[in-house]
Coordinates of C-alpha atoms in Angstrom, one line a residue:
X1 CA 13.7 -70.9 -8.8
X2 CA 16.0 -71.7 -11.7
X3 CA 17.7 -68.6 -13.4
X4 CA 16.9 -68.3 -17.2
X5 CA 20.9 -68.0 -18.4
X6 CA 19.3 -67.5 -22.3
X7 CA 17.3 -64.7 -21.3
X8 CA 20.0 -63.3 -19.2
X9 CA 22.6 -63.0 -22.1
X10 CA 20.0 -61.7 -24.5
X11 CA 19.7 -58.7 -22.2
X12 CA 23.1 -58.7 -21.6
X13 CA 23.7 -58.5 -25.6
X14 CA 20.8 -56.2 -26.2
X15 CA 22.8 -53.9 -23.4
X16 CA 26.2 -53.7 -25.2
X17 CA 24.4 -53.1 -28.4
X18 CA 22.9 -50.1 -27.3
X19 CA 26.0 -49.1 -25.9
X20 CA 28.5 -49.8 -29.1
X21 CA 26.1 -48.4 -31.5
X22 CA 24.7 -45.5 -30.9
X23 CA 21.3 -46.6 -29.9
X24 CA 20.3 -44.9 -27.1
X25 CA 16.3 -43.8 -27.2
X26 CA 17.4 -40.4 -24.9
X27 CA 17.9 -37.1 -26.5
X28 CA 21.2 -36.6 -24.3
X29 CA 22.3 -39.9 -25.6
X30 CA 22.7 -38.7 -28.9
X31 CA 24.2 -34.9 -28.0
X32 CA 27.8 -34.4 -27.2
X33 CA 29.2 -31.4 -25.5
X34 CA 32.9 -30.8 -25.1
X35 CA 34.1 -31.7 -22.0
X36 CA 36.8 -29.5 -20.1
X37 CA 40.0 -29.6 -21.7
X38 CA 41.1 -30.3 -25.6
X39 CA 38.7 -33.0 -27.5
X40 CA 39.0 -33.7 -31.5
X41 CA 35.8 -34.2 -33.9
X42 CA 35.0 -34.4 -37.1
X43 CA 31.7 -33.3 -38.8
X44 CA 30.2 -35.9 -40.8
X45 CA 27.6 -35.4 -43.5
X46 CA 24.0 -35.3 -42.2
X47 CA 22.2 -38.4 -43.4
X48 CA 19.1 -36.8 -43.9
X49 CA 20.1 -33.4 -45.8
X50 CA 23.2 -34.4 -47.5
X51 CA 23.8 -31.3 -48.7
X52 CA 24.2 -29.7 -45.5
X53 CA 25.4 -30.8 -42.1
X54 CA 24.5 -28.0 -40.0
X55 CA 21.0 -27.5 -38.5
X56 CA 20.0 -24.1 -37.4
X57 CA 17.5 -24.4 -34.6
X58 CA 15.8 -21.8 -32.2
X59 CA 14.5 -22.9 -28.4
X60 CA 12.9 -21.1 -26.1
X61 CA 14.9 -21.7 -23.0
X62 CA 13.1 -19.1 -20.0
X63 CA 9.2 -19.7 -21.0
X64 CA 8.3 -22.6 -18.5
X65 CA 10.0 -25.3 -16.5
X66 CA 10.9 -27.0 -20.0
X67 CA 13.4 -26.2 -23.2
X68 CA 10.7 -25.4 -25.8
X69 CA 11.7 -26.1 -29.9
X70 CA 10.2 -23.4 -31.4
X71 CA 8.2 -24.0 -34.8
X72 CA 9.9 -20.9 -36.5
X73 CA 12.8 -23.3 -36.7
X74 CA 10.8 -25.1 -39.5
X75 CA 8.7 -22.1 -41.1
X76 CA 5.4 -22.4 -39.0
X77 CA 3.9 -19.9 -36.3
X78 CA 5.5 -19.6 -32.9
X79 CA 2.7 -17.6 -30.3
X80 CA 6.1 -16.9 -28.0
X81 CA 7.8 -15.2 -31.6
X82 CA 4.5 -13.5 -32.5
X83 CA 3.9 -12.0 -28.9
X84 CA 7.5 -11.0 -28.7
X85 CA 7.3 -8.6 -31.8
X86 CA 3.9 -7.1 -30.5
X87 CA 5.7 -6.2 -27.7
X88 CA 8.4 -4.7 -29.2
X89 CA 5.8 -2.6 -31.4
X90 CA 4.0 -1.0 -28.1
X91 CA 6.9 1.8 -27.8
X92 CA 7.2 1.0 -24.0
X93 CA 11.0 0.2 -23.0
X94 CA 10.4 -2.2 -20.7
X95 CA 7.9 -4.2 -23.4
X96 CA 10.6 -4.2 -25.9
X97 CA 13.2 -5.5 -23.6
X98 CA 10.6 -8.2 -21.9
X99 CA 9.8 -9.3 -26.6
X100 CA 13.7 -9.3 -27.1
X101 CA 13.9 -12.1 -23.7
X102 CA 11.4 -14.4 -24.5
X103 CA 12.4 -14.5 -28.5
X104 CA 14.1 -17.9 -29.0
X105 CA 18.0 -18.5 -28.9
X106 CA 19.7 -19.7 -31.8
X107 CA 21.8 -23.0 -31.9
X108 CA 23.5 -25.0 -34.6
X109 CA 23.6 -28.9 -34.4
X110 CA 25.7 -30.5 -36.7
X111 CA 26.6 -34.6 -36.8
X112 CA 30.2 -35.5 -35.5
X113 CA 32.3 -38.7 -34.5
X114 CA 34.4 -38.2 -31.1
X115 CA 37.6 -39.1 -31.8
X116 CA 38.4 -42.0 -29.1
X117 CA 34.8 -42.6 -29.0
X118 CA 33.9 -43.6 -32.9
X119 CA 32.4 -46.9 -31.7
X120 CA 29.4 -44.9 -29.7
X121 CA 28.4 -43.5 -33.7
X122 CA 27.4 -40.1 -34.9
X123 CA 26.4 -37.4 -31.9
X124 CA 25.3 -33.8 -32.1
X125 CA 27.3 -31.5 -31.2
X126 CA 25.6 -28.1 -30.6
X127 CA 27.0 -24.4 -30.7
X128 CA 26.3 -20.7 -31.2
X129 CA 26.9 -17.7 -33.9
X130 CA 30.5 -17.2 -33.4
X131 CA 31.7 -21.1 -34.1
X132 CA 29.3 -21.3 -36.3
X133 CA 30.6 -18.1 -38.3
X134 CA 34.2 -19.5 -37.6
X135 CA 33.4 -23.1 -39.4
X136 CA 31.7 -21.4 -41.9
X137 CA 34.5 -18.9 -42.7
X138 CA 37.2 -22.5 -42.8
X139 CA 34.2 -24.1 -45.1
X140 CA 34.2 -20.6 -47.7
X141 CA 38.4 -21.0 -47.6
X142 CA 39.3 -22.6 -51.0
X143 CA 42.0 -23.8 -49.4
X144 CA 40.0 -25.9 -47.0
X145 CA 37.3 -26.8 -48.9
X146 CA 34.6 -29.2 -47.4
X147 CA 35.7 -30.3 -44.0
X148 CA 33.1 -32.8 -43.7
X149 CA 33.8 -34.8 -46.5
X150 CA 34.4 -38.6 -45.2
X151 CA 37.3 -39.0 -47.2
X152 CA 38.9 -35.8 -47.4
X153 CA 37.6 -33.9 -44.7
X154 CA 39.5 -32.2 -41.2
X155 CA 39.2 -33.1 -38.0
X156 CA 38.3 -30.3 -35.6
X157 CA 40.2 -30.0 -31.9
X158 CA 38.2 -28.0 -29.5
X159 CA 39.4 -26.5 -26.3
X160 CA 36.6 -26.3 -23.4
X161 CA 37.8 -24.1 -20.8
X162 CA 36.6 -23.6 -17.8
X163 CA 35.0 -20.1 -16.0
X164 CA 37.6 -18.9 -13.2
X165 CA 34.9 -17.7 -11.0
X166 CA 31.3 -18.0 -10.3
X167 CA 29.1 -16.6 -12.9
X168 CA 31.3 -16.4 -15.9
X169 CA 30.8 -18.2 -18.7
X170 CA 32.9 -21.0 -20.3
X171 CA 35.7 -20.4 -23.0
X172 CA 35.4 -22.5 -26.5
X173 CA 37.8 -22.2 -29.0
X174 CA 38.2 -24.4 -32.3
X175 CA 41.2 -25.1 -34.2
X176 CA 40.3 -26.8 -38.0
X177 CA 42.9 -29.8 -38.4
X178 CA 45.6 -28.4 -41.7
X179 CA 45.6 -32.1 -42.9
X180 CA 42.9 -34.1 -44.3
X181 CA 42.2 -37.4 -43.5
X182 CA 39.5 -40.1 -44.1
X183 CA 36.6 -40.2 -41.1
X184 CA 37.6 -43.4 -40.3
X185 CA 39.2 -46.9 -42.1
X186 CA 36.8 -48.7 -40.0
X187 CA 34.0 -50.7 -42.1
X188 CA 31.7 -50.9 -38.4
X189 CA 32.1 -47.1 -38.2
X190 CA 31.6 -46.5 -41.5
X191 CA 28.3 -48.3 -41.2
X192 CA 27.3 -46.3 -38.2
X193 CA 28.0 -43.2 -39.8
X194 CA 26.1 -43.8 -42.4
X195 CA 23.3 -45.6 -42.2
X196 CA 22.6 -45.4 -37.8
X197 CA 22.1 -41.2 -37.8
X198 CA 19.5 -40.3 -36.1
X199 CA 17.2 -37.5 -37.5
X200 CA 17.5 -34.3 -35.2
X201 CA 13.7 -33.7 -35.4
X202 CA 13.2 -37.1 -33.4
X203 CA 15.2 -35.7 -30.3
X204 CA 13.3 -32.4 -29.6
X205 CA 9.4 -32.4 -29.4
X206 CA 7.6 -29.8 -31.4
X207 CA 4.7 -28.6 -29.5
X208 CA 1.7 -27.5 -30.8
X209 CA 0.4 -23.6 -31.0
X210 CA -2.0 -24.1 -28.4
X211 CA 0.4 -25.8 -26.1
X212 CA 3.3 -22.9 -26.3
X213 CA 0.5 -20.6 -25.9
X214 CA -0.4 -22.7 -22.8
X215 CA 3.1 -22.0 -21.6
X216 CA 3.4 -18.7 -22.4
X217 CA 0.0 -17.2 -20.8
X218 CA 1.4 -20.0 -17.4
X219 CA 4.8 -17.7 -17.7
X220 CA 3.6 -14.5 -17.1
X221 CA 1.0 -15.5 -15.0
X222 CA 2.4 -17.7 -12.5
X223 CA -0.5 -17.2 -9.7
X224 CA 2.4 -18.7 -6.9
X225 CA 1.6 -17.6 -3.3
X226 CA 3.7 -15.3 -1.5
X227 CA 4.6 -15.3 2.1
X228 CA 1.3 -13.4 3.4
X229 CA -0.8 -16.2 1.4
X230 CA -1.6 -13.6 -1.5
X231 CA -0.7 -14.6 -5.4
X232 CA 2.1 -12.6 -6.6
X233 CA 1.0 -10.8 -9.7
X234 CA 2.3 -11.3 -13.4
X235 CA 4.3 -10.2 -15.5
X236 CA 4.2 -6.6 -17.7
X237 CA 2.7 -7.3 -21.0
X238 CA 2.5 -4.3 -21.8
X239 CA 3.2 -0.7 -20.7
X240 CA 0.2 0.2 -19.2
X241 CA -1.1 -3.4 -18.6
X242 CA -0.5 -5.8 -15.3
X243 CA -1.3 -9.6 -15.9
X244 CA -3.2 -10.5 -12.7
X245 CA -5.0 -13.1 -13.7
X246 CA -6.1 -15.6 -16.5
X247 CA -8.8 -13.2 -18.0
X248 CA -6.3 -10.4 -18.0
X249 CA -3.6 -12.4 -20.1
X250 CA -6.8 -13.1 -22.2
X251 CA -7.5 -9.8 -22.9
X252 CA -3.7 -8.9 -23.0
X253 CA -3.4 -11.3 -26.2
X254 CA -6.5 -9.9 -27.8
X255 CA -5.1 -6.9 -27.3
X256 CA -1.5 -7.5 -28.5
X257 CA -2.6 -9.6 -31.2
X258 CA -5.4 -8.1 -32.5
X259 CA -4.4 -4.9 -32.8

């Protein structure tokens, strides 16, 4: 059998593309998170809302087996959102606290380089209220102005440190660079940056309303068998109410919704 040496190179070349520019088809491909130890960014503008590089996005992250984008991120109807303020509405504790845990989290992505790593393009890098309110605070700072400008901008060095014992959470810290400084002086990375971005909506799936009510009414009724060989029964959905079944967590909505 003679080996096909053109074929073989155009894979080969189609491979180091992929890995040179950013072009990986994987969600994680295009999401960076600080490793352990110091690392330096800088946020780039967002090629598809110049105005603005940072996204604000909420995710459902304990409804199902799956991370769940929720709609409210964009304006539409979330079932999850809308069940969780019902809940809180019923005057039962344990409801209010059961809405407040399935409402979605809050993150921010926003477009960076990696500094040692400009060749790989623009990532995401994603984080919570208090960097957020920390960038934003350097960004409102007429002395700082816009830091993601590509010419005059500031790098950012973040320090990822590690929990000392089981449980804990990590430590992130971010330090906004005093002296600007163009994004790069490299015409390849320049390209990448802005024209190869990809568009954040195209690395989450949106599901439906049916679907995350699919997931939702699965949640809280889970119907796994225990030990004995019985189903364990659901959730609370309400005070007074016991999801034990599909036609409960029927009613349960109707209920909750309806009302």
């Amino acid at each position: 059998m003679s080996i096909n040496l053109d074929a073989i190179k155009k894979k080969l070349q189609q491979m180091q593309q992929s890995n040179t520019s950013g072009g990986g088809n994987r969600a994680s491909d295009h999401i960076w998170k600080p490793p352990v130890g110091k690392s330096q960014v800088r946020i780039v503008p967002y090629a598809h809302d110049k105005d603005n590089p940072f996204i604000e996005l909420y995710f459902h992250y304990e409804i199902g087996k799956r991370t769940m984008l929720s709609p409210s991120s964009f304006g539409r109807p979330d079932p999850i959102v809308e069940f969780a303020e019902k809940l809180k509405k019923t005057g039962d504790k344990d409801d209010w606290k059961m809405g407040k845990k399935i409402e979605p989290k809050f993150r921010v992505y926003v477009p960076v380089i990696v500094r040692g790593a400009e060749h790989e393009g623009v990532k995401f890098w994603s984080f919570g209220k208090q960097i957020y309110t920390e960038l934003l605070s350097v960004i409102a700072d007429p002395d700082y102005g816009d830091i993601s400008d590509l010419m005059n901008g500031r790098d950012i060095t973040i320090e990822h440190i590690a929990p000392e014992k089981d449980g804990a959470f990590p430590t992130f810290t971010v330090r906004v660079k005093p002296n600007t400084s163009p994004a790069t002086t490299d015409k390849a990375i320049a390209e990448l940056i802005v024209n190869n971005q990809k568009n954040i909506t195209e690395l989450f799936t949106e599901y439906s309303y049916e679907d995350m009510q699919t997931e939702l009414t699965k949640w809280l009724n889970p119907d796994q068998a225990g030990a004995d060989g019985t189903k364990s029964s659901g959730k609370s959905m309400t005070g007074a109410t016991t999801a034990t079944s599909t036609s409960d967590i029927t009613s349960a909505f109707d209920s909750l919704f309806n009302s």
